[in-house]
Amino acid sequence: GDAGRFRREQGVEPGQKLIGLLPGSRGSEVRRVLPVLAATCARLCAQSGDREVVCIAAPSIEAQVREAA
C-alpha cells in the first residue's frame, strides 16, 4: 500500500504512530472484542500523545462500530 497517501487521506501527521484497530467482521465479535480493544487503545494513547488510532471495519459491521465509538 501507499502509507503516505493513506496518512494524507486520513489526516495523520507523518511522525505519528498508527495503531490499527481491527474489531472483526461479525456482530458478535464486535460486541465481545471492541470494548477491550478500545480500552487498550485509550491506555496506549494516554501514555504517549504521538499515537493515532485507525479503525478498519468491514461494511457489515461499520454502523455497529460507529455506534460504539
Short mmCIF file of N, CA, C and O in Angstrom, two decimals:
data_model
loop_
_atom_site.label_atom_id
_atom_site.label_comp_id
_atom_site.label_asym_id
_atom_site.label_seq_id
_atom_site.Cartn_x
_atom_site.Cartn_y
_atom_site.Cartn_z
N GLY A 1 0.82 -1.19 0.00
CA GLY A 1 0.00 0.00 0.00
C GLY A 1 0.86 1.25 0.00
O GLY A 1 2.08 1.20 0.05
N ASP A 2 0.22 2.35 -0.05
CA ASP A 2 0.87 3.65 -0.07
C ASP A 2 0.61 4.35 1.27
O ASP A 2 -0.41 5.01 1.45
N ALA A 3 1.53 4.18 2.20
CA ALA A 3 1.37 4.73 3.55
C ALA A 3 1.25 6.25 3.54
O ALA A 3 0.43 6.82 4.27
N GLY A 4 2.03 6.92 2.71
CA GLY A 4 1.96 8.37 2.64
C GLY A 4 0.59 8.86 2.20
O GLY A 4 0.04 9.80 2.78
N ARG A 5 0.05 8.22 1.19
CA ARG A 5 -1.29 8.60 0.70
C ARG A 5 -2.35 8.33 1.77
O ARG A 5 -3.22 9.15 2.01
N PHE A 6 -2.26 7.18 2.42
CA PHE A 6 -3.21 6.85 3.48
C PHE A 6 -3.17 7.90 4.58
O PHE A 6 -4.21 8.39 5.03
N ARG A 7 -1.98 8.28 5.01
CA ARG A 7 -1.84 9.28 6.06
C ARG A 7 -2.45 10.61 5.64
O ARG A 7 -3.14 11.26 6.42
N ARG A 8 -2.19 11.03 4.41
CA ARG A 8 -2.77 12.29 3.93
C ARG A 8 -4.29 12.22 3.90
O ARG A 8 -4.96 13.14 4.35
N GLU A 9 -4.82 11.14 3.37
CA GLU A 9 -6.28 10.99 3.25
C GLU A 9 -6.96 10.94 4.62
O GLU A 9 -8.10 11.38 4.76
N GLN A 10 -6.29 10.39 5.62
CA GLN A 10 -6.86 10.26 6.95
C GLN A 10 -6.48 11.41 7.88
O GLN A 10 -6.92 11.45 9.03
N GLY A 11 -5.65 12.32 7.41
CA GLY A 11 -5.23 13.46 8.23
C GLY A 11 -4.28 13.09 9.35
O GLY A 11 -4.29 13.71 10.40
N VAL A 12 -3.45 12.08 9.11
CA VAL A 12 -2.48 11.63 10.10
C VAL A 12 -1.12 12.24 9.77
O VAL A 12 -0.63 12.10 8.66
N GLU A 13 -0.54 12.89 10.75
CA GLU A 13 0.77 13.52 10.56
C GLU A 13 1.85 12.46 10.28
O GLU A 13 1.77 11.35 10.80
N PRO A 14 2.85 12.81 9.48
CA PRO A 14 3.90 11.84 9.14
C PRO A 14 4.62 11.22 10.33
O PRO A 14 4.97 10.06 10.31
N GLY A 15 4.81 11.95 11.42
CA GLY A 15 5.55 11.42 12.57
C GLY A 15 4.72 10.64 13.56
O GLY A 15 5.26 10.01 14.47
N GLN A 16 3.41 10.67 13.40
CA GLN A 16 2.55 9.98 14.36
C GLN A 16 2.61 8.47 14.18
O GLN A 16 2.69 7.96 13.06
N LYS A 17 2.55 7.77 15.30
CA LYS A 17 2.48 6.31 15.26
C LYS A 17 1.02 5.92 15.08
O LYS A 17 0.13 6.50 15.69
N LEU A 18 0.78 4.94 14.24
CA LEU A 18 -0.57 4.46 13.99
C LEU A 18 -0.84 3.17 14.74
O LEU A 18 0.02 2.27 14.78
N ILE A 19 -2.01 3.08 15.32
CA ILE A 19 -2.49 1.85 15.93
C ILE A 19 -3.68 1.41 15.09
O ILE A 19 -4.67 2.12 14.99
N GLY A 20 -3.58 0.24 14.50
CA GLY A 20 -4.67 -0.29 13.69
C GLY A 20 -5.63 -1.09 14.56
O GLY A 20 -5.23 -2.01 15.26
N LEU A 21 -6.88 -0.70 14.54
CA LEU A 21 -7.91 -1.37 15.32
C LEU A 21 -8.76 -2.20 14.37
O LEU A 21 -9.40 -1.66 13.47
N LEU A 22 -8.73 -3.51 14.54
CA LEU A 22 -9.45 -4.44 13.66
C LEU A 22 -10.40 -5.27 14.51
O LEU A 22 -10.04 -6.33 15.01
N PRO A 23 -11.65 -4.81 14.66
CA PRO A 23 -12.56 -5.45 15.61
C PRO A 23 -13.23 -6.73 15.13
O PRO A 23 -13.99 -7.33 15.87
N GLY A 24 -12.99 -7.18 13.93
CA GLY A 24 -13.61 -8.39 13.41
C GLY A 24 -14.64 -8.06 12.34
O GLY A 24 -14.81 -6.90 11.95
N SER A 25 -15.34 -9.07 11.87
CA SER A 25 -16.31 -8.85 10.79
C SER A 25 -17.71 -9.34 11.13
O SER A 25 -18.61 -9.22 10.33
N ARG A 26 -17.88 -9.87 12.32
CA ARG A 26 -19.20 -10.36 12.76
C ARG A 26 -19.67 -9.54 13.95
O ARG A 26 -18.87 -9.15 14.80
N GLY A 27 -20.96 -9.32 14.02
CA GLY A 27 -21.52 -8.54 15.12
C GLY A 27 -21.14 -9.07 16.49
O GLY A 27 -20.83 -8.31 17.40
N SER A 28 -21.16 -10.39 16.64
CA SER A 28 -20.83 -10.98 17.94
C SER A 28 -19.36 -10.71 18.31
O SER A 28 -19.05 -10.49 19.48
N GLU A 29 -18.48 -10.72 17.31
CA GLU A 29 -17.06 -10.40 17.57
C GLU A 29 -16.92 -8.96 18.03
O GLU A 29 -16.18 -8.67 18.98
N VAL A 30 -17.62 -8.07 17.35
CA VAL A 30 -17.52 -6.65 17.69
C VAL A 30 -18.00 -6.41 19.12
O VAL A 30 -17.34 -5.72 19.90
N ARG A 31 -19.13 -6.98 19.48
CA ARG A 31 -19.66 -6.80 20.84
C ARG A 31 -18.69 -7.33 21.89
O ARG A 31 -18.55 -6.75 22.97
N ARG A 32 -18.03 -8.42 21.60
CA ARG A 32 -17.14 -9.05 22.56
C ARG A 32 -15.75 -8.40 22.59
O ARG A 32 -15.18 -8.21 23.67
N VAL A 33 -15.22 -8.06 21.44
CA VAL A 33 -13.81 -7.65 21.34
C VAL A 33 -13.60 -6.14 21.34
O VAL A 33 -12.62 -5.65 21.90
N LEU A 34 -14.51 -5.39 20.74
CA LEU A 34 -14.29 -3.95 20.58
C LEU A 34 -14.09 -3.21 21.90
O LEU A 34 -13.19 -2.37 21.99
N PRO A 35 -14.86 -3.49 22.96
CA PRO A 35 -14.61 -2.76 24.22
C PRO A 35 -13.19 -2.97 24.75
O PRO A 35 -12.57 -2.04 25.26
N VAL A 36 -12.68 -4.17 24.63
CA VAL A 36 -11.32 -4.47 25.10
C VAL A 36 -10.28 -3.74 24.24
O VAL A 36 -9.35 -3.12 24.75
N LEU A 37 -10.48 -3.80 22.92
CA LEU A 37 -9.55 -3.11 22.02
C LEU A 37 -9.58 -1.60 22.24
O LEU A 37 -8.53 -0.94 22.27
N ALA A 38 -10.77 -1.03 22.40
CA ALA A 38 -10.89 0.41 22.60
C ALA A 38 -10.22 0.84 23.91
O ALA A 38 -9.52 1.86 23.95
N ALA A 39 -10.41 0.07 24.97
CA ALA A 39 -9.78 0.39 26.25
C ALA A 39 -8.26 0.32 26.14
O ALA A 39 -7.54 1.17 26.69
N THR A 40 -7.77 -0.67 25.44
CA THR A 40 -6.32 -0.82 25.25
C THR A 40 -5.77 0.36 24.45
O THR A 40 -4.73 0.92 24.81
N CYS A 41 -6.46 0.75 23.40
CA CYS A 41 -6.02 1.90 22.60
C CYS A 41 -6.02 3.18 23.43
O CYS A 41 -5.09 3.99 23.33
N ALA A 42 -7.02 3.35 24.26
CA ALA A 42 -7.08 4.54 25.12
C ALA A 42 -5.89 4.59 26.07
O ALA A 42 -5.29 5.66 26.26
N ARG A 43 -5.54 3.44 26.62
CA ARG A 43 -4.38 3.40 27.53
C ARG A 43 -3.08 3.70 26.79
O ARG A 43 -2.23 4.44 27.28
N LEU A 44 -2.94 3.14 25.59
CA LEU A 44 -1.72 3.40 24.80
C LEU A 44 -1.62 4.87 24.42
O LEU A 44 -0.54 5.47 24.48
N CYS A 45 -2.73 5.46 24.03
CA CYS A 45 -2.72 6.87 23.63
C CYS A 45 -2.48 7.79 24.83
O CYS A 45 -1.88 8.85 24.68
N ALA A 46 -2.95 7.38 26.00
CA ALA A 46 -2.71 8.18 27.20
C ALA A 46 -1.24 8.18 27.58
O ALA A 46 -0.75 9.15 28.17
N GLN A 47 -0.53 7.12 27.24
CA GLN A 47 0.90 7.03 27.56
C GLN A 47 1.74 7.95 26.69
O GLN A 47 2.80 8.40 27.10
N SER A 48 1.26 8.19 25.47
CA SER A 48 2.03 9.00 24.54
C SER A 48 1.10 9.69 23.56
O SER A 48 0.23 9.04 22.97
N GLY A 49 1.27 10.98 23.39
CA GLY A 49 0.38 11.76 22.53
C GLY A 49 0.68 11.64 21.05
O GLY A 49 -0.01 12.25 20.24
N ASP A 50 1.70 10.88 20.67
CA ASP A 50 2.05 10.80 19.25
C ASP A 50 1.43 9.58 18.57
O ASP A 50 1.91 9.13 17.55
N ARG A 51 0.33 9.08 19.12
CA ARG A 51 -0.33 7.90 18.56
C ARG A 51 -1.71 8.26 18.03
O ARG A 51 -2.42 9.05 18.62
N GLU A 52 -2.06 7.64 16.94
CA GLU A 52 -3.37 7.84 16.31
C GLU A 52 -3.98 6.47 16.08
O GLU A 52 -3.31 5.55 15.60
N VAL A 53 -5.26 6.32 16.42
CA VAL A 53 -5.95 5.05 16.23
C VAL A 53 -6.75 5.10 14.94
O VAL A 53 -7.48 6.07 14.69
N VAL A 54 -6.59 4.08 14.12
CA VAL A 54 -7.35 3.95 12.88
C VAL A 54 -8.12 2.65 12.97
O VAL A 54 -7.53 1.58 13.10
N CYS A 55 -9.45 2.75 12.92
CA CYS A 55 -10.29 1.56 13.00
C CYS A 55 -10.73 1.18 11.59
O CYS A 55 -11.29 2.00 10.86
N ILE A 56 -10.48 -0.06 11.24
CA ILE A 56 -10.86 -0.56 9.92
C ILE A 56 -11.98 -1.57 10.13
O ILE A 56 -11.79 -2.60 10.78
N ALA A 57 -13.15 -1.22 9.61
CA ALA A 57 -14.34 -2.06 9.84
C ALA A 57 -14.89 -2.57 8.53
O ALA A 57 -14.97 -1.83 7.55
N ALA A 58 -15.30 -3.82 8.54
CA ALA A 58 -15.97 -4.40 7.38
C ALA A 58 -17.31 -3.69 7.19
O ALA A 58 -17.93 -3.24 8.17
N PRO A 59 -17.76 -3.55 5.95
CA PRO A 59 -19.05 -2.89 5.71
C PRO A 59 -20.19 -3.49 6.52
O PRO A 59 -21.09 -2.76 6.95
N SER A 60 -20.14 -4.78 6.78
CA SER A 60 -21.23 -5.44 7.50
C SER A 60 -21.34 -5.01 8.96
O SER A 60 -22.39 -5.19 9.58
N ILE A 61 -20.29 -4.42 9.52
CA ILE A 61 -20.32 -4.01 10.93
C ILE A 61 -20.01 -2.53 11.11
O ILE A 61 -19.91 -2.06 12.24
N GLU A 62 -19.89 -1.79 10.03
CA GLU A 62 -19.49 -0.38 10.13
C GLU A 62 -20.43 0.42 11.04
O GLU A 62 -19.96 1.17 11.91
N ALA A 63 -21.73 0.27 10.88
CA ALA A 63 -22.67 1.02 11.71
C ALA A 63 -22.51 0.66 13.19
O ALA A 63 -22.55 1.53 14.05
N GLN A 64 -22.33 -0.60 13.47
CA GLN A 64 -22.18 -1.06 14.85
C GLN A 64 -20.91 -0.47 15.48
O GLN A 64 -20.92 -0.06 16.63
N VAL A 65 -19.83 -0.42 14.71
CA VAL A 65 -18.58 0.14 15.21
C VAL A 65 -18.74 1.64 15.45
O VAL A 65 -18.28 2.16 16.47
N ARG A 66 -19.38 2.33 14.53
CA ARG A 66 -19.60 3.78 14.71
C ARG A 66 -20.43 4.07 15.97
O ARG A 66 -20.16 5.02 16.68
N GLU A 67 -21.44 3.26 16.23
CA GLU A 67 -22.26 3.44 17.42
C GLU A 67 -21.43 3.25 18.69
O GLU A 67 -21.64 3.96 19.67
N ALA A 68 -20.52 2.32 18.66
CA ALA A 68 -19.71 2.02 19.84
C ALA A 68 -18.64 3.07 20.08
O ALA A 68 -18.14 3.20 21.19
N ALA A 69 -18.29 3.83 19.05
CA ALA A 69 -17.20 4.81 19.16
C ALA A 69 -17.54 5.99 19.98
O ALA A 69 -18.25 6.50 20.50
#
